[in-house]
Coordinates of C-alpha atoms in Angstrom, one line a residue:
M863 CA -0.4 -42.8 6.1
P864 CA 0.6 -46.1 4.6
L865 CA -2.1 -48.7 4.8
T866 CA 0.5 -51.3 5.8
L867 CA 0.4 -50.1 9.4
R868 CA -2.7 -52.0 10.2
C869 CA -1.4 -55.1 8.4
S870 CA 1.5 -55.2 10.8
A871 CA -0.7 -54.8 13.8
L872 CA -3.0 -57.5 12.6
D873 CA -0.2 -60.0 12.1
S874 CA 1.7 -59.2 15.3
C875 CA 0.9 -62.4 17.1
A876 CA 0.4 -64.7 14.1
T877 CA 2.9 -67.6 14.1
R878 CA 0.7 -69.8 11.8
E879 CA 0.1 -69.6 8.1
P880 CA -2.4 -66.7 7.8
I881 CA -3.2 -66.8 4.1
L882 CA -2.9 -69.5 1.4
Y883 CA -1.3 -68.0 -1.7
K884 CA -1.6 -68.8 -5.3
P885 CA 1.0 -68.0 -8.0
G886 CA 0.6 -64.6 -9.4
G887 CA -1.0 -63.2 -6.3
G888 CA -4.1 -65.3 -6.0
R889 CA -4.9 -67.0 -2.7
N890 CA -7.2 -69.8 -1.7
G891 CA -8.1 -71.6 1.5
V892 CA -8.4 -75.3 2.4
K893 CA -11.4 -75.7 4.6
G894 CA -13.9 -73.8 6.7
E895 CA -16.7 -71.3 6.0
S896 CA -17.8 -70.9 2.5
G897 CA -20.2 -68.1 1.7
A898 CA -21.3 -69.4 -1.7
S899 CA -22.3 -72.5 -3.6
D900 CA -20.0 -74.0 -6.3
D901 CA -22.1 -72.4 -9.0
E902 CA -21.8 -69.0 -7.4
L903 CA -18.0 -69.4 -7.0
A904 CA -17.7 -70.4 -10.6
S905 CA -19.7 -67.3 -11.5
D906 CA -17.3 -65.2 -9.5
V907 CA -14.3 -66.7 -11.3
L908 CA -15.8 -66.1 -14.8
S909 CA -16.6 -62.4 -14.1
H910 CA -14.3 -59.5 -14.7
Y911 CA -14.0 -56.6 -12.2
S912 CA -14.3 -53.0 -13.3
S913 CA -15.6 -49.9 -11.6
A914 CA -18.3 -49.5 -14.3
S915 CA -19.6 -53.0 -13.9
E916 CA -19.7 -52.6 -10.2
S917 CA -21.8 -49.4 -10.7
A918 CA -24.2 -51.4 -12.9
S919 CA -24.8 -53.8 -10.1
V920 CA -25.8 -50.8 -7.9
V921 CA -28.3 -49.8 -10.4
D922 CA -29.7 -53.4 -10.6
E923 CA -30.1 -53.5 -6.9
A924 CA -31.8 -50.0 -6.8
T925 CA -34.2 -51.0 -9.5
G926 CA -34.9 -54.5 -8.2
G927 CA -32.8 -56.2 -10.9
G928 CA -35.6 -56.0 -13.4
G929 CA -34.4 -53.2 -15.7
E930 CA -33.5 -53.5 -19.3
P931 CA -29.8 -54.1 -20.2
V932 CA -27.8 -50.8 -20.3
D933 CA -24.3 -50.0 -21.3
E934 CA -21.7 -49.6 -18.6
Q935 CA -21.4 -45.8 -19.0
T936 CA -25.2 -45.3 -18.7
A937 CA -25.3 -47.6 -15.7
Q938 CA -22.6 -45.7 -14.0
E939 CA -24.3 -42.3 -14.7
E940 CA -27.6 -43.7 -13.3
T941 CA -25.9 -45.0 -10.2
E942 CA -24.2 -41.7 -9.5
D943 CA -27.5 -39.8 -10.0
K944 CA -29.2 -42.1 -7.4
L945 CA -26.3 -41.6 -5.0
K946 CA -26.4 -37.8 -5.5
Q947 CA -30.1 -37.8 -4.8
C948 CA -29.5 -39.8 -1.6
I949 CA -26.9 -37.2 -0.5
D950 CA -29.3 -34.4 -1.2
N951 CA -32.0 -36.1 0.8
L952 CA -29.7 -36.2 3.8
M953 CA -30.4 -32.4 4.1
D954 CA -34.2 -32.9 3.8
K955 CA -36.4 -31.5 6.6
G956 CA -38.3 -34.7 6.9
A957 CA -36.9 -37.3 9.2
K958 CA -38.3 -40.2 7.2
T959 CA -36.7 -38.9 4.1
R960 CA -33.3 -38.6 5.8
L961 CA -33.7 -42.1 7.3
A962 CA -34.5 -43.6 3.9
A963 CA -31.4 -41.8 2.4
L964 CA -29.2 -43.1 5.1
S965 CA -30.5 -46.7 4.6
S966 CA -29.9 -46.4 0.8
L967 CA -26.4 -45.0 1.3
G968 CA -25.6 -47.7 3.9
G969 CA -26.6 -50.4 1.5
A970 CA -24.5 -48.9 -1.3
F971 CA -21.5 -48.3 0.9
S972 CA -21.7 -51.9 2.3
S973 CA -22.0 -53.7 -1.0
K974 CA -20.0 -51.6 -3.5
L975 CA -16.8 -49.7 -3.9
L976 CA -17.5 -46.0 -4.4
Y977 CA -14.1 -44.3 -3.7
D978 CA -14.0 -42.3 -7.0
F979 CA -17.5 -41.0 -6.5
L980 CA -17.0 -40.2 -2.8
I981 CA -13.6 -38.6 -2.9
E982 CA -15.0 -35.4 -4.3
R983 CA -18.0 -35.4 -2.0
R984 CA -16.5 -36.6 1.2
L985 CA -16.8 -33.3 3.1
T986 CA -20.4 -32.8 2.0
V987 CA -21.3 -36.4 3.1
S988 CA -19.4 -35.9 6.4
D989 CA -21.2 -32.7 7.1
C990 CA -24.6 -34.3 6.5
L991 CA -23.7 -37.2 8.7
E992 CA -22.5 -34.9 11.5
R993 CA -25.8 -32.9 11.2
S994 CA -27.8 -36.1 11.5
L995 CA -25.8 -37.2 14.5
R996 CA -26.2 -33.8 16.3
K997 CA -29.9 -33.1 15.5
G998 CA -31.5 -36.4 14.5
G999 CA -33.5 -38.7 16.7
G1000 CA -32.1 -42.0 18.1
E1001 CA -32.9 -44.0 15.0
E1002 CA -31.4 -41.5 12.7
Q1003 CA -28.3 -41.2 14.9
A1004 CA -27.8 -44.9 14.9
A1005 CA -28.1 -45.1 11.1
A1006 CA -25.8 -42.1 10.6
A1007 CA -23.1 -43.6 12.8
T1008 CA -23.2 -46.9 10.8
V1009 CA -22.8 -44.9 7.6
C1010 CA -19.9 -43.0 9.2
A1011 CA -18.0 -46.3 9.7
Q1012 CA -18.8 -47.4 6.2
L1013 CA -17.6 -44.1 4.8
C1014 CA -14.3 -44.5 6.5
V1015 CA -13.9 -48.0 5.0
Q1016 CA -14.7 -46.6 1.6
L1017 CA -12.2 -43.7 1.9
G1018 CA -9.5 -46.0 3.3
G1019 CA -6.6 -45.1 5.6
G1020 CA -5.2 -42.1 3.8
D1021 CA -5.5 -38.4 4.4
E1022 CA -9.1 -38.4 3.2
G1023 CA -10.2 -40.9 5.8
E1024 CA -8.3 -39.2 8.6
E1025 CA -9.9 -35.9 7.6
G1026 CA -13.4 -37.4 7.9
F1027 CA -12.5 -39.0 11.2
K1028 CA -11.4 -35.7 12.6
I1029 CA -14.8 -34.2 11.8
L1030 CA -16.8 -37.1 13.2
R1031 CA -14.9 -38.4 16.2
P1032 CA -16.0 -35.7 18.7
V1033 CA -19.8 -36.1 17.9
L1034 CA -19.5 -40.0 17.9
S1035 CA -17.8 -39.9 21.3
A1036 CA -20.3 -37.3 22.7
I1037 CA -23.3 -39.4 21.8
M1038 CA -21.7 -42.7 23.0
I1039 CA -21.0 -41.3 26.5
D1040 CA -24.3 -39.4 26.8
G1041 CA -26.5 -41.3 29.2
C1042 CA -29.6 -39.5 27.8
A1043 CA -29.1 -40.7 24.2
S1044 CA -30.9 -43.8 23.0
V1045 CA -29.1 -47.1 23.6
A1046 CA -29.2 -48.0 19.9
A1047 CA -27.5 -44.7 18.9
R1048 CA -24.9 -45.2 21.6
Q1049 CA -24.1 -48.7 20.5
S1050 CA -23.8 -47.7 16.9
C1051 CA -21.6 -44.8 17.8
A1052 CA -19.3 -47.1 19.8
R1053 CA -18.9 -49.4 16.8
A1054 CA -18.3 -46.5 14.5
L1055 CA -15.8 -44.9 16.8
G1056 CA -13.8 -48.1 17.0
M1057 CA -13.8 -48.7 13.2
C1058 CA -13.2 -45.1 12.1
C1059 CA -10.2 -44.9 14.5
Y1060 CA -8.8 -48.2 13.4
V1061 CA -9.0 -47.3 9.8
S1062 CA -8.2 -43.6 9.9
A1063 CA -6.1 -42.8 12.9
A1064 CA -3.9 -45.8 13.5
E1065 CA -0.8 -43.7 13.3
D1066 CA -2.1 -40.8 15.5
G1067 CA -1.4 -41.8 19.0
E1068 CA -3.5 -38.9 20.5
D1069 CA -6.7 -39.9 18.6
L1070 CA -6.1 -43.5 19.5
V1071 CA -5.7 -42.8 23.2
K1072 CA -8.7 -40.5 23.3
S1073 CA -11.0 -43.0 21.5
M1074 CA -9.9 -45.8 23.8
S1075 CA -10.5 -43.7 26.8
H1076 CA -14.0 -42.8 25.8
L1077 CA -14.8 -46.5 25.1
E1078 CA -13.3 -47.5 28.4
S1079 CA -15.6 -45.0 30.2
V1080 CA -18.6 -46.9 28.8
F1081 CA -17.8 -50.6 29.4
T1082 CA -16.0 -50.1 32.7
M1083 CA -19.4 -49.2 34.1
S1084 CA -19.9 -53.0 34.1
Y1085 CA -16.9 -53.6 36.3
P1086 CA -17.3 -54.8 39.9
N1087 CA -17.4 -52.1 42.7
R1088 CA -15.0 -51.9 45.6
E1089 CA -16.8 -54.7 47.4
G1090 CA -16.4 -56.9 44.3
T1091 CA -20.1 -56.9 43.4
L1092 CA -21.2 -56.5 39.8
P1093 CA -23.6 -53.6 39.3
T1094 CA -27.2 -54.4 38.2
P1095 CA -27.4 -53.4 34.6
N1096 CA -30.0 -51.1 33.2
A1097 CA -32.1 -52.1 30.2
G1098 CA -30.0 -52.2 27.2
A1099 CA -26.7 -51.7 29.1
P1100 CA -25.1 -55.1 28.3
G1101 CA -25.5 -54.5 24.6
L1102 CA -23.9 -51.1 24.9
H1103 CA -21.1 -52.5 27.1
S1104 CA -20.5 -55.3 24.5
A1105 CA -20.3 -52.8 21.6
A1106 CA -17.9 -50.6 23.5
L1107 CA -15.7 -53.5 24.6
H1108 CA -15.5 -55.0 21.1
A1109 CA -14.6 -51.6 19.7
W1110 CA -11.9 -51.1 22.4
A1111 CA -10.5 -54.5 21.8
L1112 CA -10.1 -53.7 18.1
L1113 CA -8.1 -50.6 19.0
V1114 CA -6.0 -52.5 21.5
T1115 CA -4.5 -54.4 18.5
L1116 CA -2.9 -51.1 17.4
C1117 CA -1.2 -50.3 20.8
P1118 CA 2.6 -50.6 21.3
A1119 CA 4.0 -53.1 23.8
S1120 CA 4.5 -50.5 26.5
R1121 CA 0.9 -49.5 26.4
L1122 CA -0.3 -53.1 26.2
T1123 CA 1.5 -54.0 29.4
V1124 CA -0.4 -51.3 31.3
L1125 CA -3.8 -52.3 29.8
L1126 CA -3.2 -56.0 30.6
D1127 CA -2.5 -55.3 34.3
L1128 CA -5.4 -52.9 34.5
H1129 CA -8.2 -54.7 32.7
L1130 CA -7.6 -58.5 32.9
P1131 CA -8.6 -58.9 36.6
K1132 CA -11.7 -56.8 36.2
L1133 CA -12.8 -58.5 33.0
Q1134 CA -12.4 -61.9 34.7
A1135 CA -15.0 -60.7 37.3
C1136 CA -17.3 -59.7 34.4
L1137 CA -17.5 -63.4 33.3
E1138 CA -20.2 -63.6 36.0
S1139 CA -22.4 -61.1 34.2
S1140 CA -26.1 -62.1 33.8
D1141 CA -26.1 -61.3 30.1
V1142 CA -24.8 -64.1 27.8
N1143 CA -23.7 -61.8 25.0
Y1144 CA -21.7 -59.7 27.3
R1145 CA -20.1 -62.7 28.9
I1146 CA -19.1 -63.9 25.4
A1147 CA -17.7 -60.4 24.6
V1148 CA -15.7 -60.5 27.8
G1149 CA -14.4 -64.0 27.2
M1150 CA -13.2 -63.2 23.7
T1151 CA -11.5 -60.0 24.9
I1152 CA -9.7 -61.9 27.6
A1153 CA -8.4 -64.4 25.0
L1154 CA -7.3 -61.5 22.8
L1155 CA -5.5 -59.8 25.6
V1156 CA -3.7 -63.0 26.7
E1157 CA -2.7 -63.5 23.1
L1158 CA -1.3 -60.0 22.9
G1159 CA 0.5 -60.6 26.2
R1160 CA 2.1 -63.7 24.9
D1161 CA 3.1 -61.9 21.7
I1162 CA 5.1 -59.4 23.9
D1163 CA 6.5 -62.1 26.2
R1164 CA 6.3 -65.8 25.4
E1165 CA 6.3 -66.6 29.1
F1166 CA 3.3 -64.3 29.8
E1167 CA 0.8 -65.8 32.2
F1168 CA -2.2 -64.3 33.9
E1169 CA -1.5 -64.2 37.6
D1170 CA -4.8 -65.8 38.6
S1171 CA -4.9 -68.2 35.7
D1172 CA -6.1 -71.2 37.7
T1173 CA -9.2 -69.3 38.9
L1174 CA -9.8 -68.0 35.4
C1175 CA -9.6 -71.5 33.9
E1176 CA -12.0 -72.9 36.4
C1177 CA -14.5 -70.1 35.6
L1178 CA -14.0 -70.8 31.8
K1179 CA -14.6 -74.5 32.4
G1180 CA -17.9 -73.7 34.1
L1181 CA -19.1 -71.6 31.3
A1182 CA -17.9 -74.1 28.7
T1183 CA -20.0 -76.8 30.3
D1184 CA -22.9 -74.7 31.5
G1185 CA -26.1 -76.6 31.4
N1186 CA -28.3 -74.3 33.4
K1187 CA -31.8 -74.9 32.3
H1188 CA -33.0 -71.3 33.0
R1189 CA -30.9 -70.1 30.1
A1190 CA -32.2 -70.4 26.6
K1191 CA -31.0 -73.4 24.6
N1192 CA -29.4 -71.4 21.9
D1193 CA -27.6 -69.2 24.4
R1194 CA -26.2 -72.2 26.2
R1195 CA -24.9 -73.7 23.0
K1196 CA -23.3 -70.4 21.8
Q1197 CA -21.7 -69.8 25.2
R1198 CA -20.3 -73.3 25.5
T1199 CA -18.9 -73.1 22.0
I1200 CA -17.1 -69.8 22.5
F1201 CA -15.8 -70.6 26.0
R1202 CA -14.5 -74.0 24.9
E1203 CA -12.3 -72.1 22.4
V1204 CA -11.3 -69.5 24.9
L1205 CA -10.4 -72.2 27.4
H1206 CA -8.4 -74.2 24.9
Y1207 CA -6.4 -71.1 24.0
I1208 CA -5.7 -70.1 27.5
E1209 CA -4.6 -73.6 28.5
N1210 CA -2.8 -74.8 25.4
E1211 CA -2.7 -71.9 22.9
D1212 CA -5.0 -73.9 20.6
F1213 CA -7.2 -71.9 18.2
S1214 CA -10.0 -73.2 16.0
E1215 CA -9.0 -71.9 12.5
E1216 CA -11.7 -70.7 10.1
N1217 CA -11.3 -70.0 6.4
I1218 CA -13.3 -67.2 4.9
R1219 CA -13.9 -67.8 1.2
F1220 CA -14.7 -65.0 -1.4
G1221 CA -14.5 -65.8 -5.1
V1222 CA -11.5 -68.1 -5.6
E1223 CA -9.6 -66.5 -2.6
G1224 CA -9.7 -67.0 1.1
I1225 CA -8.2 -65.8 4.4
Y1226 CA -7.4 -67.8 7.4
I1227 CA -8.8 -66.5 10.7
D1228 CA -6.1 -68.2 12.8
S1229 CA -5.8 -65.9 15.9
W1230 CA -8.0 -63.9 18.2
M1231 CA -6.5 -60.8 16.7
R1232 CA -7.5 -61.7 13.2
R1233 CA -10.9 -62.8 14.4
R1234 CA -11.5 -59.4 16.2
V1235 CA -10.5 -57.5 13.1
Y1236 CA -12.6 -59.6 10.7
D1237 CA -15.6 -59.5 13.0
A1238 CA -15.4 -55.7 13.3
F1239 CA -15.5 -55.3 9.5
K1240 CA -18.3 -57.8 9.2
E1241 CA -20.3 -55.9 11.8
V1242 CA -20.0 -52.7 9.7
L1243 CA -20.2 -54.2 6.2
E1244 CA -22.5 -57.1 7.0
S1245 CA -23.1 -59.3 3.9
G1246 CA -20.9 -57.0 1.8
V1247 CA -17.7 -57.9 3.7
R1248 CA -16.7 -60.6 1.2
H1249 CA -17.1 -58.1 -1.7
H1250 CA -14.8 -55.7 0.1
L1251 CA -12.3 -58.5 0.8
Q1252 CA -12.3 -59.2 -2.8
F1253 CA -12.0 -55.7 -4.2
N1254 CA -11.4 -53.1 -1.5
P1255 CA -7.6 -52.2 -1.3
L1256 CA -7.9 -51.3 2.4
L1257 CA -9.2 -54.7 3.5
R1258 CA -6.9 -56.5 1.1
D1259 CA -3.9 -54.6 2.6
I1260 CA -5.0 -55.3 6.2
F1261 CA -5.4 -59.0 5.5
G1262 CA -2.3 -59.3 3.3
L1263 CA -4.1 -60.1 0.0
G1264 CA -2.3 -57.7 -2.3
P1265 CA -4.0 -55.7 -5.1
P1266 CA -7.5 -56.7 -6.3
Q1267 CA -7.4 -59.6 -8.7
I1268 CA -8.8 -59.6 -12.3
L1269 CA -10.0 -63.1 -12.7
D1270 CA -11.0 -65.3 -15.6
S1271 CA -11.8 -68.9 -16.2
S1272 CA -8.2 -69.9 -16.4
V1273 CA -7.8 -69.1 -12.7
K1274 CA -10.1 -71.8 -11.6
S1275 CA -8.0 -74.5 -13.1
S1276 CA -4.7 -73.3 -11.6
K1277 CA -3.3 -75.5 -8.9
I1278 CA -0.6 -75.1 -6.3
S1279 CA 1.2 -77.7 -4.2
R1280 CA 1.1 -77.7 -0.5
F1281 CA 4.9 -77.1 -0.4
E1282 CA 4.5 -74.1 -2.7
K1283 CA 1.9 -72.7 -0.3
H1284 CA 4.3 -73.2 2.6
L1285 CA 7.0 -71.2 0.8
F1286 CA 4.7 -68.3 -0.1
N1287 CA 3.4 -68.2 3.5
S1288 CA 6.9 -68.3 5.0
A1289 CA 8.1 -65.4 2.9
A1290 CA 5.0 -63.3 3.5
F1291 CA 5.2 -63.9 7.3
K1292 CA 8.9 -62.8 7.5
A1293 CA 8.1 -59.6 5.6
R1294 CA 5.2 -58.7 7.8
T1295 CA 7.2 -59.5 11.0
K1296 CA 9.9 -57.1 10.0
L1297 CA 7.4 -54.4 9.2
R1298 CA 5.5 -54.9 12.4
N1299 CA 8.6 -54.4 14.5
K1300 CA 9.4 -51.1 12.8
V1301 CA 5.8 -49.8 13.2
R1302 CA 5.6 -50.7 16.8
D1303 CA 8.8 -48.9 17.5
K1304 CA 7.4 -45.8 15.8
R1305 CA 4.1 -45.9 17.7
A1306 CA 5.9 -46.3 21.0
D1307 CA 7.2 -42.8 20.5
V1308 CA 3.7 -41.2 20.4
M1309 CA 1.8 -43.3 23.0

């Protein structure tokens, strides 16, 4: 399956300049978040990328960075030996050993590209993860689910990734909807189900519908009853509902217009009621999902308006100015910030752009769709998300970055005018728009 499918879905409602391009394929941003100091950025520019040097970094991390210098071939062999040992330890009888192996693999999958190593071992790793999910305790299940998501990101959106998802989807879904499983394991399975489906099964309408249905069965437990009263949540339930809702929102971005229309009518009124939830993080998840759904609705129809928009805006205004002293100060600040953004978008279609920097490149987060997709990868890859944006072909395709760049010191001194940036952005946007329309027509046939 071509990776460009998710790129089209991601850009389906973007009418702004999503990426700043540099001649020859490089891209850079103007302002916003920067994950590194000037010295670190300069170091990134001066470094050359190769799979062997990446493997050497894995060895440095595994040994604490204090080993003697080794040649690239030796470093790669040592790295593969360590990874092979971790995979072997996944089959160990001791739970602590399996947990340690999952932690080590998770760190490696998050921070490095290991496609060549994993492609020959993907079925073995998938079988081990499935065993941990089925037979492990709550902590092991949660760790295994996270590694499942990272494995899908490593394998990408081709046949190999889809093959792994077919193996893991049933057990991830089963744990997520199992009320007797630990909350942490259910949350992790919800995130993994959303990410694995997004990466591996975007073209398969059946898997997409099944995954969304299972996620809906979890977060709709927070919906008001027939009398309009919100249920009293059990311990840990809001976190589970938030994880399921975020994962579902990620998959919504893959739906064709015909399916989106049904989802908007069904979920928007219920989600509005959930803004009264007692949990701040769930309120925020609901608010961001509402903004995303409205954005998708406007993408389908520029005249789209939520039927009870006045009541919604009043509720959002209250949350954006909430000064209730019984809430924690940080919670109040976070809630006000998010809901101001949601309110501005609902009322005026204003969105607070953010620029994510990695090396000498950057991506604009300029829509709720792009924010949901970026946040989903950040949840799975954590601090390694910038490394994957810089080198992982899957993420670079999704965010329209092109092939990974080989950079040297000459790149840092290259400049591009604002007008040239505009020309590059215009051409890229037109190309993605054409592709998006073709893909949505194709998906409509299977949904």
